[in-house]
């Protein structure tokens, strides 16, 4: 097929232009129809999705990969910065998936945010976020990646704090920005190290020149960046707090696209990491700790969105574990399949919340399977995919990860934690489904339960098709770059399935106890899980207070008051004042007496000299 | 000591006593200052002549020049005192005393 690269280039540029055009037209003119921006954005994303399918199919058919380098942005002696787009397997596969999920979410949001006075602006923000994400994913040099990185961070802040009149929302948005910033420090450090040591920010150049160098320092910086953006342990509290934002925001940002940016960075730069055992072990242990910790926290949450947020966090930990196993392709596969079922889970929970008149507590839901059967079916399908049910989307990636983990010679402790987290995933998913779908209703009778709206059913149907088929399609269509693990004893192969079923049954047994009267048990065991491991309680007060107090002491007391006031002007003033006061108090102004004394003294001395 | 030496010393001492023991007028103090200068002038010029030492022959001229400056500054002070205090009475100059 001739001129493949022109087709790819053109399609990609058209996709970008389609995405950017609603933003620009909204600046240039205002239409009379109040909903114009909604239609405009939805159609733009739909068209962009179909346009981006063309590079995807070409890539699947012929294996074409492409790098576009154009505008020469700046040039500092021997250091060039260009705008270059890299359309390799990762970005060509990810962009259509992101656009598909965003299309579904935008259609859903046109129903969910209908009563909001500024929902044109909401769509604009979502679109700008999407553009930043596409920039991040298709970046071929670190500068463009950084632009996309910061862009998604800022849009996340703006979108989480959408209903900014509530103090909790503002705190959550601020938390997101601060924790992301701490991660950005790592990224900036890595950028600076690469600029000075590798003399380039282009990915191809970096991969070649980094072969012989000791890459510990920038890799730790990159892992810190991933920790901040992807909510690994240590910088994780912002993700559950980010659930204060509207449900479409949670579905787009904090499940499918933004939080995987950190993992995507590590996948993109995996050739730098594959020979460095220190960085790989760090990823492994960090990911295992994250996944277990957040799974434990998810077990006792009562807010449906927080349960899903914690499950996102634990899946991100699982992706980090995969990178630590030196299997970046499996991590990428999990990113893609996770996008589908997590977005579907969030959107279903959005429908449920709206149907019960903004009730988010699962203790006040129940028996919804008889009232909104399609939505609860999607919730169930999504949860089953999350657990890794065979042949749904989650199975192909999650099972492959667990199998690779079991067959590796790496850290057994990380393995144990991940397996435990997998079974607990089943437990909290079951808890969520049990409280929402099953038993009898626990909400007031007059609730606006309605799911006959096209704007809900169509996008969720599309996402459900994606959840069921995406794993199969992706595994069959592409040969993985590393050979998969295929030969092992059957009990190793079935480990993931067995522990999932184990977790499921135990959770079901425990859940069935809730209908019966049990003797009162002490609750202290739950405090660790309910208080999220006491991590926010300790960290959010102590460190900021210490640092702010220290900086106040240094800036105000030491520099301003001491060096600039007391040692300079005030000392001179007080010294001179005391001297002048003393001197002028002594002077009495009796000139005659002074002169007479002078004469007398003179005479005495002269006479003494002569005699 | 020789009569000339006694004359000069006495003239100087008398001028000094006049400077320190004046009662009312600042002008009398300045006049005594001038007489001290005069005695010193005569003394140094006779010293150069009597002992035939040429090295100190310029001293009287220098003394005269500096004394002229000093007298002019003294007179300026007198005029300033007269401007601010109305007269040159010494008792008006004790402004620091409460």
PDB file of N, CA, C and O in Angstrom, chain B residues 58-84:
ATOM      1  N   UNK B  58      60.462  81.466  59.099  1.00  0.00           N
ATOM      2  CA  UNK B  58      59.144  81.584  58.446  1.00  0.00           C
ATOM      3  C   UNK B  58      57.997  81.422  59.417  1.00  0.00           C
ATOM      4  O   UNK B  58      56.849  81.698  59.068  1.00  0.00           O
ATOM      5  N   UNK B  59      58.307  80.945  60.613  1.00  0.00           N
ATOM      6  CA  UNK B  59      57.228  80.647  61.567  1.00  0.00           C
ATOM      7  C   UNK B  59      56.359  81.853  61.882  1.00  0.00           C
ATOM      8  O   UNK B  59      55.126  81.734  61.905  1.00  0.00           O
ATOM      9  N   UNK B  60      56.959  83.034  62.119  1.00  0.00           N
ATOM     10  CA  UNK B  60      56.070  84.175  62.405  1.00  0.00           C
ATOM     11  C   UNK B  60      55.074  84.451  61.287  1.00  0.00           C
ATOM     12  O   UNK B  60      53.900  84.784  61.547  1.00  0.00           O
ATOM     13  N   UNK B  61      55.474  84.319  60.040  1.00  0.00           N
ATOM     14  CA  UNK B  61      54.555  84.584  58.925  1.00  0.00           C
ATOM     15  C   UNK B  61      53.402  83.584  58.907  1.00  0.00           C
ATOM     16  O   UNK B  61      52.228  83.959  58.735  1.00  0.00           O
ATOM     17  N   UNK B  62      53.730  82.322  59.130  1.00  0.00           N
ATOM     18  CA  UNK B  62      52.684  81.297  59.172  1.00  0.00           C
ATOM     19  C   UNK B  62      51.726  81.559  60.308  1.00  0.00           C
ATOM     20  O   UNK B  62      50.495  81.466  60.163  1.00  0.00           O
ATOM     21  N   UNK B  63      52.327  81.903  61.475  1.00  0.00           N
ATOM     22  CA  UNK B  63      51.499  82.194  62.635  1.00  0.00           C
ATOM     23  C   UNK B  63      50.548  83.327  62.343  1.00  0.00           C
ATOM     24  O   UNK B  63      49.362  83.295  62.711  1.00  0.00           O
ATOM     25  N   UNK B  64      51.058  84.344  61.626  1.00  0.00           N
ATOM     26  CA  UNK B  64      50.230  85.491  61.290  1.00  0.00           C
ATOM     27  C   UNK B  64      49.075  85.097  60.382  1.00  0.00           C
ATOM     28  O   UNK B  64      47.917  85.492  60.592  1.00  0.00           O
ATOM     29  N   UNK B  65      49.373  84.265  59.403  1.00  0.00           N
ATOM     30  CA  UNK B  65      48.332  83.866  58.447  1.00  0.00           C
ATOM     31  C   UNK B  65      47.227  83.076  59.144  1.00  0.00           C
ATOM     32  O   UNK B  65      46.033  83.366  58.999  1.00  0.00           O
ATOM     33  N   UNK B  66      47.647  82.110  59.948  1.00  0.00           N
ATOM     34  CA  UNK B  66      46.628  81.294  60.626  1.00  0.00           C
ATOM     35  C   UNK B  66      45.846  82.102  61.627  1.00  0.00           C
ATOM     36  O   UNK B  66      44.640  81.884  61.845  1.00  0.00           O
ATOM     37  N   UNK B  67      46.546  83.053  62.249  1.00  0.00           N
ATOM     38  CA  UNK B  67      45.829  83.869  63.217  1.00  0.00           C
ATOM     39  C   UNK B  67      44.790  84.732  62.544  1.00  0.00           C
ATOM     40  O   UNK B  67      43.728  85.012  63.124  1.00  0.00           O
ATOM     41  N   UNK B  68      45.082  85.191  61.331  1.00  0.00           N
ATOM     42  CA  UNK B  68      44.095  85.980  60.603  1.00  0.00           C
ATOM     43  C   UNK B  68      42.849  85.159  60.347  1.00  0.00           C
ATOM     44  O   UNK B  68      41.715  85.630  60.544  1.00  0.00           O
ATOM     45  N   UNK B  69      43.044  83.882  59.921  1.00  0.00           N
ATOM     46  CA  UNK B  69      41.879  83.019  59.696  1.00  0.00           C
ATOM     47  C   UNK B  69      41.088  82.841  60.962  1.00  0.00           C
ATOM     48  O   UNK B  69      39.849  82.927  60.987  1.00  0.00           O
ATOM     49  N   UNK B  70      41.820  82.596  62.026  1.00  0.00           N
ATOM     50  CA  UNK B  70      41.135  82.338  63.296  1.00  0.00           C
ATOM     51  C   UNK B  70      40.379  83.560  63.767  1.00  0.00           C
ATOM     52  O   UNK B  70      39.256  83.474  64.258  1.00  0.00           O
ATOM     53  N   UNK B  71      40.994  84.745  63.594  1.00  0.00           N
ATOM     54  CA  UNK B  71      40.313  85.969  63.997  1.00  0.00           C
ATOM     55  C   UNK B  71      39.059  86.185  63.182  1.00  0.00           C
ATOM     56  O   UNK B  71      38.019  86.598  63.720  1.00  0.00           O
ATOM     57  N   UNK B  72      39.134  85.881  61.879  1.00  0.00           N
ATOM     58  CA  UNK B  72      37.946  86.089  61.050  1.00  0.00           C
ATOM     59  C   UNK B  72      36.844  85.131  61.457  1.00  0.00           C
ATOM     60  O   UNK B  72      35.663  85.508  61.529  1.00  0.00           O
ATOM     61  N   UNK B  73      37.210  83.862  61.763  1.00  0.00           N
ATOM     62  CA  UNK B  73      36.156  82.939  62.184  1.00  0.00           C
ATOM     63  C   UNK B  73      35.584  83.338  63.521  1.00  0.00           C
ATOM     64  O   UNK B  73      34.379  83.217  63.774  1.00  0.00           O
ATOM     65  N   UNK B  74      36.460  83.873  64.432  1.00  0.00           N
ATOM     66  CA  UNK B  74      35.955  84.355  65.697  1.00  0.00           C
ATOM     67  C   UNK B  74      34.972  85.487  65.510  1.00  0.00           C
ATOM     68  O   UNK B  74      33.925  85.560  66.182  1.00  0.00           O
ATOM     69  N   UNK B  75      35.281  86.368  64.568  1.00  0.00           N
ATOM     70  CA  UNK B  75      34.389  87.493  64.320  1.00  0.00           C
ATOM     71  C   UNK B  75      33.086  87.028  63.702  1.00  0.00           C
ATOM     72  O   UNK B  75      32.006  87.556  64.016  1.00  0.00           O
ATOM     73  N   UNK B  76      33.170  85.996  62.870  1.00  0.00           N
ATOM     74  CA  UNK B  76      31.931  85.470  62.298  1.00  0.00           C
ATOM     75  C   UNK B  76      31.049  84.896  63.388  1.00  0.00           C
ATOM     76  O   UNK B  76      29.826  85.082  63.395  1.00  0.00           O
ATOM     77  N   UNK B  77      31.675  84.200  64.330  1.00  0.00           N
ATOM     78  CA  UNK B  77      30.916  83.667  65.459  1.00  0.00           C
ATOM     79  C   UNK B  77      30.291  84.798  66.263  1.00  0.00           C
ATOM     80  O   UNK B  77      29.148  84.718  66.724  1.00  0.00           O
ATOM     81  N   UNK B  78      31.043  85.877  66.437  1.00  0.00           N
ATOM     82  CA  UNK B  78      30.517  87.026  67.168  1.00  0.00           C
ATOM     83  C   UNK B  78      29.281  87.579  66.479  1.00  0.00           C
ATOM     84  O   UNK B  78      28.264  87.872  67.123  1.00  0.00           O
ATOM     85  N   UNK B  79      29.382  87.725  65.159  1.00  0.00           N
ATOM     86  CA  UNK B  79      28.248  88.264  64.393  1.00  0.00           C
ATOM     87  C   UNK B  79      27.052  87.330  64.481  1.00  0.00           C
ATOM     88  O   UNK B  79      25.907  87.767  64.660  1.00  0.00           O
ATOM     89  N   UNK B  80      27.325  86.020  64.432  1.00  0.00           N
ATOM     90  CA  UNK B  80      26.215  85.067  64.522  1.00  0.00           C
ATOM     91  C   UNK B  80      25.564  85.128  65.880  1.00  0.00           C
ATOM     92  O   UNK B  80      24.330  85.066  66.002  1.00  0.00           O
ATOM     93  N   UNK B  81      26.397  85.234  66.924  1.00  0.00           N
ATOM     94  CA  UNK B  81      25.838  85.352  68.268  1.00  0.00           C
ATOM     95  C   UNK B  81      24.981  86.600  68.380  1.00  0.00           C
ATOM     96  O   UNK B  81      23.904  86.582  68.973  1.00  0.00           O
ATOM     97  N   UNK B  82      25.493  87.694  67.804  1.00  0.00           N
ATOM     98  CA  UNK B  82      24.736  88.946  67.861  1.00  0.00           C
ATOM     99  C   UNK B  82      23.427  88.814  67.103  1.00  0.00           C
ATOM    100  O   UNK B  82      22.402  89.322  67.539  1.00  0.00           O
ATOM    101  N   UNK B  83      23.446  88.057  65.987  1.00  0.00           N
ATOM    102  CA  UNK B  83      22.211  87.857  65.215  1.00  0.00           C
ATOM    103  C   UNK B  83      21.202  87.051  66.004  1.00  0.00           C
ATOM    104  O   UNK B  83      20.014  87.383  66.059  1.00  0.00           O
ATOM    105  N   UNK B  84      21.657  85.955  66.637  1.00  0.00           N
ATOM    106  CA  UNK B  84      20.671  85.072  67.265  1.00  0.00           C
ATOM    107  C   UNK B  84      20.316  85.501  68.668  1.00  0.00           C
ATOM    108  O   UNK B  84      19.182  85.342  69.098  1.00  0.00           O
TER     109      UNK B  84
END
